[in-house]
């Protein structure tokens, strides 16, 4: 069994609140939400970070982003929202499986911490 928690969630081996369950990706509620809406969109493929996505898989990145947009509409984040991809240790990444954070439901400060 994979030791990657997001691979295990995508496989149904770990519980999560699923907002999308698609052949190529899943969307889940973040366990420690940083905003009233905090969703993670993750590919089923185990790519350790944005930096590790093979060049031939670049179209998958557009698909992940489009799903964030669609979820933002469904979740009625019409006032605005933020999509974040923490990448690498200095980028604040703590789970080494590519994921996009969709955050909304409150005003977002700039610059981020
Ligand atoms: P990052 O720091 O960008 O790698 O984001 C990892 C995110 O995964 C954090 O926001 C965590 O709260 C979230 N997280 C960690 N474990 C789980 C889990 N089992 N289910 C849902 N979200 C999780
Ligand atoms: Zn994984």
PDB file of C-alpha atoms and ligand atoms in Angstrom:
ATOM      1  CA  UNK A   1       0.000   0.000   0.000  1.00  0.00           C
ATOM      2  CA  UNK A   2       1.196   3.525  -0.779  1.00  0.00           C
ATOM      3  CA  UNK A   3       2.560   5.566   2.102  1.00  0.00           C
ATOM      4  CA  UNK A   4       1.350   8.776   0.454  1.00  0.00           C
ATOM      5  CA  UNK A   5      -1.741  10.025   2.278  1.00  0.00           C
ATOM      6  CA  UNK A   6      -3.219  11.639  -0.824  1.00  0.00           C
ATOM      7  CA  UNK A   7      -2.738   8.459  -2.873  1.00  0.00           C
ATOM      8  CA  UNK A   8      -4.486   6.580  -0.082  1.00  0.00           C
ATOM      9  CA  UNK A   9      -7.357   9.078  -0.001  1.00  0.00           C
ATOM     10  CA  UNK A  10      -7.692   8.907  -3.795  1.00  0.00           C
ATOM     11  CA  UNK A  11      -7.802   5.097  -3.553  1.00  0.00           C
ATOM     12  CA  UNK A  12     -10.471   5.213  -0.842  1.00  0.00           C
ATOM     13  CA  UNK A  13      -8.132   3.715   1.780  1.00  0.00           C
ATOM     14  CA  UNK A  14      -8.284   6.820   4.007  1.00  0.00           C
ATOM     15  CA  UNK A  15     -11.463   8.757   4.781  1.00  0.00           C
ATOM     16  CA  UNK A  16     -12.063  12.234   3.368  1.00  0.00           C
ATOM     17  CA  UNK A  17     -15.020  14.412   2.482  1.00  0.00           C
ATOM     18  CA  UNK A  18     -15.091  14.078  -1.294  1.00  0.00           C
ATOM     19  CA  UNK A  19     -16.364  16.921  -3.464  1.00  0.00           C
ATOM     20  CA  UNK A  20     -15.193  15.360  -6.737  1.00  0.00           C
ATOM     21  CA  UNK A  21     -14.395  11.758  -7.603  1.00  0.00           C
ATOM     22  CA  UNK A  22     -13.216  11.649 -11.209  1.00  0.00           C
ATOM     23  CA  UNK A  23     -11.075   9.203 -13.188  1.00  0.00           C
ATOM     24  CA  UNK A  24      -8.115  11.593 -13.172  1.00  0.00           C
ATOM     25  CA  UNK A  25      -8.549  13.571  -9.929  1.00  0.00           C
ATOM     26  CA  UNK A  26     -10.348  13.978  -6.634  1.00  0.00           C
ATOM     27  CA  UNK A  27     -11.331  17.054  -4.630  1.00  0.00           C
ATOM     28  CA  UNK A  28     -11.547  16.836  -0.854  1.00  0.00           C
ATOM     29  CA  UNK A  29     -12.265  19.111   2.078  1.00  0.00           C
ATOM     30  CA  UNK A  30      -9.023  20.146   3.797  1.00  0.00           C
ATOM     31  CA  UNK A  31      -8.676  18.582   7.237  1.00  0.00           C
ATOM     32  CA  UNK A  32      -7.481  21.880   8.741  1.00  0.00           C
ATOM     33  CA  UNK A  33      -9.386  24.565   6.824  1.00  0.00           C
ATOM     34  CA  UNK A  34      -7.710  27.965   6.569  1.00  0.00           C
ATOM     35  CA  UNK A  35     -10.864  29.663   5.259  1.00  0.00           C
ATOM     36  CA  UNK A  36     -14.627  28.987   5.350  1.00  0.00           C
ATOM     37  CA  UNK A  37     -14.126  27.105   2.065  1.00  0.00           C
ATOM     38  CA  UNK A  38     -10.880  25.149   1.781  1.00  0.00           C
ATOM     39  CA  UNK A  39     -10.806  22.417  -0.824  1.00  0.00           C
ATOM     40  CA  UNK A  40      -7.845  20.423  -2.145  1.00  0.00           C
ATOM     41  CA  UNK A  41      -7.850  19.309  -5.774  1.00  0.00           C
ATOM     42  CA  UNK A  42      -5.391  16.504  -6.425  1.00  0.00           C
ATOM     43  CA  UNK A  43      -4.553  14.325  -9.386  1.00  0.00           C
ATOM     44  CA  UNK A  44      -4.755  10.571  -8.911  1.00  0.00           C
ATOM     45  CA  UNK A  45      -1.275  10.407 -10.406  1.00  0.00           C
ATOM     46  CA  UNK A  46       1.420  10.621  -7.744  1.00  0.00           C
ATOM     47  CA  UNK A  47       3.423  13.653  -8.828  1.00  0.00           C
ATOM     48  CA  UNK A  48       5.377  14.831  -5.828  1.00  0.00           C
ATOM     49  CA  UNK A  49       4.985  18.539  -6.637  1.00  0.00           C
ATOM     50  CA  UNK A  50       4.231  20.986  -9.431  1.00  0.00           C
ATOM     51  CA  UNK A  51       7.924  20.818 -10.238  1.00  0.00           C
ATOM     52  CA  UNK A  52       7.725  17.033 -10.763  1.00  0.00           C
ATOM     53  CA  UNK A  53       4.926  16.958 -13.349  1.00  0.00           C
ATOM     54  CA  UNK A  54       6.335  15.401 -16.538  1.00  0.00           C
ATOM     55  CA  UNK A  55       6.238  17.734 -19.563  1.00  0.00           C
ATOM     56  CA  UNK A  56       3.839  15.457 -21.426  1.00  0.00           C
ATOM     57  CA  UNK A  57       1.353  15.784 -18.551  1.00  0.00           C
ATOM     58  CA  UNK A  58       1.189  19.580 -18.712  1.00  0.00           C
ATOM     59  CA  UNK A  59      -2.458  19.505 -19.974  1.00  0.00           C
ATOM     60  CA  UNK A  60      -3.422  17.900 -16.642  1.00  0.00           C
ATOM     61  CA  UNK A  61      -2.459  21.166 -14.942  1.00  0.00           C
ATOM     62  CA  UNK A  62      -5.068  23.076 -16.914  1.00  0.00           C
ATOM     63  CA  UNK A  63      -7.648  20.479 -15.989  1.00  0.00           C
ATOM     64  CA  UNK A  64      -6.829  20.824 -12.265  1.00  0.00           C
ATOM     65  CA  UNK A  65      -7.144  24.587 -12.508  1.00  0.00           C
ATOM     66  CA  UNK A  66     -10.435  24.363 -14.400  1.00  0.00           C
ATOM     67  CA  UNK A  67     -11.849  22.086 -11.698  1.00  0.00           C
ATOM     68  CA  UNK A  68     -10.894  24.699  -9.083  1.00  0.00           C
ATOM     69  CA  UNK A  69     -12.819  27.295 -11.092  1.00  0.00           C
ATOM     70  CA  UNK A  70     -15.847  25.019 -11.474  1.00  0.00           C
ATOM     71  CA  UNK A  71     -15.848  24.217  -7.750  1.00  0.00           C
ATOM     72  CA  UNK A  72     -15.597  27.924  -6.909  1.00  0.00           C
ATOM     73  CA  UNK A  73     -18.744  28.501  -8.969  1.00  0.00           C
ATOM     74  CA  UNK A  74     -20.550  25.560  -7.391  1.00  0.00           C
ATOM     75  CA  UNK A  75     -19.550  26.675  -3.918  1.00  0.00           C
ATOM     76  CA  UNK A  76     -20.726  30.213  -4.737  1.00  0.00           C
ATOM     77  CA  UNK A  77     -17.414  31.975  -4.212  1.00  0.00           C
ATOM     78  CA  UNK A  78     -18.577  34.752  -6.517  1.00  0.00           C
ATOM     79  CA  UNK A  79     -16.875  37.458  -4.458  1.00  0.00           C
ATOM     80  CA  UNK A  80     -13.518  35.918  -5.240  1.00  0.00           C
ATOM     81  CA  UNK A  81     -11.232  33.149  -4.163  1.00  0.00           C
ATOM     82  CA  UNK A  82      -7.619  32.043  -4.221  1.00  0.00           C
ATOM     83  CA  UNK A  83      -5.913  29.007  -5.750  1.00  0.00           C
ATOM     84  CA  UNK A  84      -2.563  28.134  -4.168  1.00  0.00           C
ATOM     85  CA  UNK A  85       0.047  25.542  -5.099  1.00  0.00           C
ATOM     86  CA  UNK A  86       2.697  25.363  -2.386  1.00  0.00           C
ATOM     87  CA  UNK A  87       5.794  23.890  -3.988  1.00  0.00           C
ATOM     88  CA  UNK A  88       8.825  22.552  -2.158  1.00  0.00           C
ATOM     89  CA  UNK A  89       9.943  23.178   1.425  1.00  0.00           C
ATOM     90  CA  UNK A  90      10.455  26.925   1.027  1.00  0.00           C
ATOM     91  CA  UNK A  91       7.085  27.114  -0.738  1.00  0.00           C
ATOM     92  CA  UNK A  92       5.357  25.673   2.310  1.00  0.00           C
ATOM     93  CA  UNK A  93       4.542  22.261   0.827  1.00  0.00           C
ATOM     94  CA  UNK A  94       3.982  19.638   3.528  1.00  0.00           C
ATOM     95  CA  UNK A  95       2.358  16.777   1.577  1.00  0.00           C
ATOM     96  CA  UNK A  96       4.499  15.542  -1.292  1.00  0.00           C
ATOM     97  CA  UNK A  97       1.679  14.859  -3.737  1.00  0.00           C
ATOM     98  CA  UNK A  98       0.673  17.731  -6.035  1.00  0.00           C
ATOM     99  CA  UNK A  99      -2.474  19.514  -4.846  1.00  0.00           C
ATOM    100  CA  UNK A 100      -4.204  22.820  -5.488  1.00  0.00           C
ATOM    101  CA  UNK A 101      -5.743  24.665  -2.548  1.00  0.00           C
ATOM    102  CA  UNK A 102      -9.032  26.423  -3.312  1.00  0.00           C
ATOM    103  CA  UNK A 103      -9.658  28.998  -0.579  1.00  0.00           C
ATOM    104  CA  UNK A 104     -12.638  31.296  -0.262  1.00  0.00           C
ATOM    105  CA  UNK A 105     -15.362  32.704   1.911  1.00  0.00           C
ATOM    106  CA  UNK A 106     -13.258  35.469   3.455  1.00  0.00           C
ATOM    107  CA  UNK A 107     -11.102  38.329   2.167  1.00  0.00           C
ATOM    108  CA  UNK A 108      -7.580  37.227   1.272  1.00  0.00           C
ATOM    109  CA  UNK A 109      -4.598  39.290   2.349  1.00  0.00           C
ATOM    110  CA  UNK A 110      -1.625  40.126   0.128  1.00  0.00           C
ATOM    111  CA  UNK A 111       1.219  39.323   0.292  1.00  0.00           C
ATOM    112  CA  UNK A 112       0.570  35.815   1.609  1.00  0.00           C
ATOM    113  CA  UNK A 113       2.651  34.686   4.568  1.00  0.00           C
TER     114      UNK A 113
HETATM  115  P1  LIG B   1       0.565  21.806   1.745  1.00  0.00           P
HETATM  116  O1  LIG B   1       1.096  22.359   3.030  1.00  0.00           O
HETATM  117  O2  LIG B   1       0.395  22.811   0.650  1.00  0.00           O
HETATM  118  O3  LIG B   1       1.358  20.593   1.317  1.00  0.00           O
HETATM  119  O4  LIG B   1      -0.925  21.349   2.046  1.00  0.00           O
HETATM  120  C1  LIG B   1      -1.240  20.135   2.633  1.00  0.00           C
HETATM  121  C2  LIG B   1      -2.661  20.260   3.095  1.00  0.00           C
HETATM  122  O5  LIG B   1      -3.168  18.955   3.311  1.00  0.00           O
HETATM  123  C3  LIG B   1      -2.826  21.019   4.418  1.00  0.00           C
HETATM  124  O6  LIG B   1      -3.717  22.125   4.200  1.00  0.00           O
HETATM  125  C4  LIG B   1      -3.422  19.991   5.352  1.00  0.00           C
HETATM  126  O7  LIG B   1      -4.362  20.543   6.236  1.00  0.00           O
HETATM  127  C5  LIG B   1      -4.062  19.013   4.394  1.00  0.00           C
HETATM  128  N1  LIG B   1      -4.210  17.654   4.867  1.00  0.00           N
HETATM  129  C6  LIG B   1      -3.269  16.882   5.454  1.00  0.00           C
HETATM  130  N2  LIG B   1      -3.765  15.656   5.706  1.00  0.00           N
HETATM  131  C7  LIG B   1      -5.043  15.654   5.247  1.00  0.00           C
HETATM  132  C8  LIG B   1      -6.077  14.683   5.220  1.00  0.00           C
HETATM  133  N3  LIG B   1      -5.897  13.451   5.706  1.00  0.00           N
HETATM  134  N4  LIG B   1      -7.269  15.034   4.676  1.00  0.00           N
HETATM  135  C9  LIG B   1      -7.455  16.283   4.188  1.00  0.00           C
HETATM  136  N5  LIG B   1      -6.515  17.236   4.170  1.00  0.00           N
HETATM  137  C10 LIG B   1      -5.328  16.933   4.710  1.00  0.00           C
HETATM  138 ZN1  LIG B   2       0.588  10.298  -3.739  1.00  0.00          ZN
END
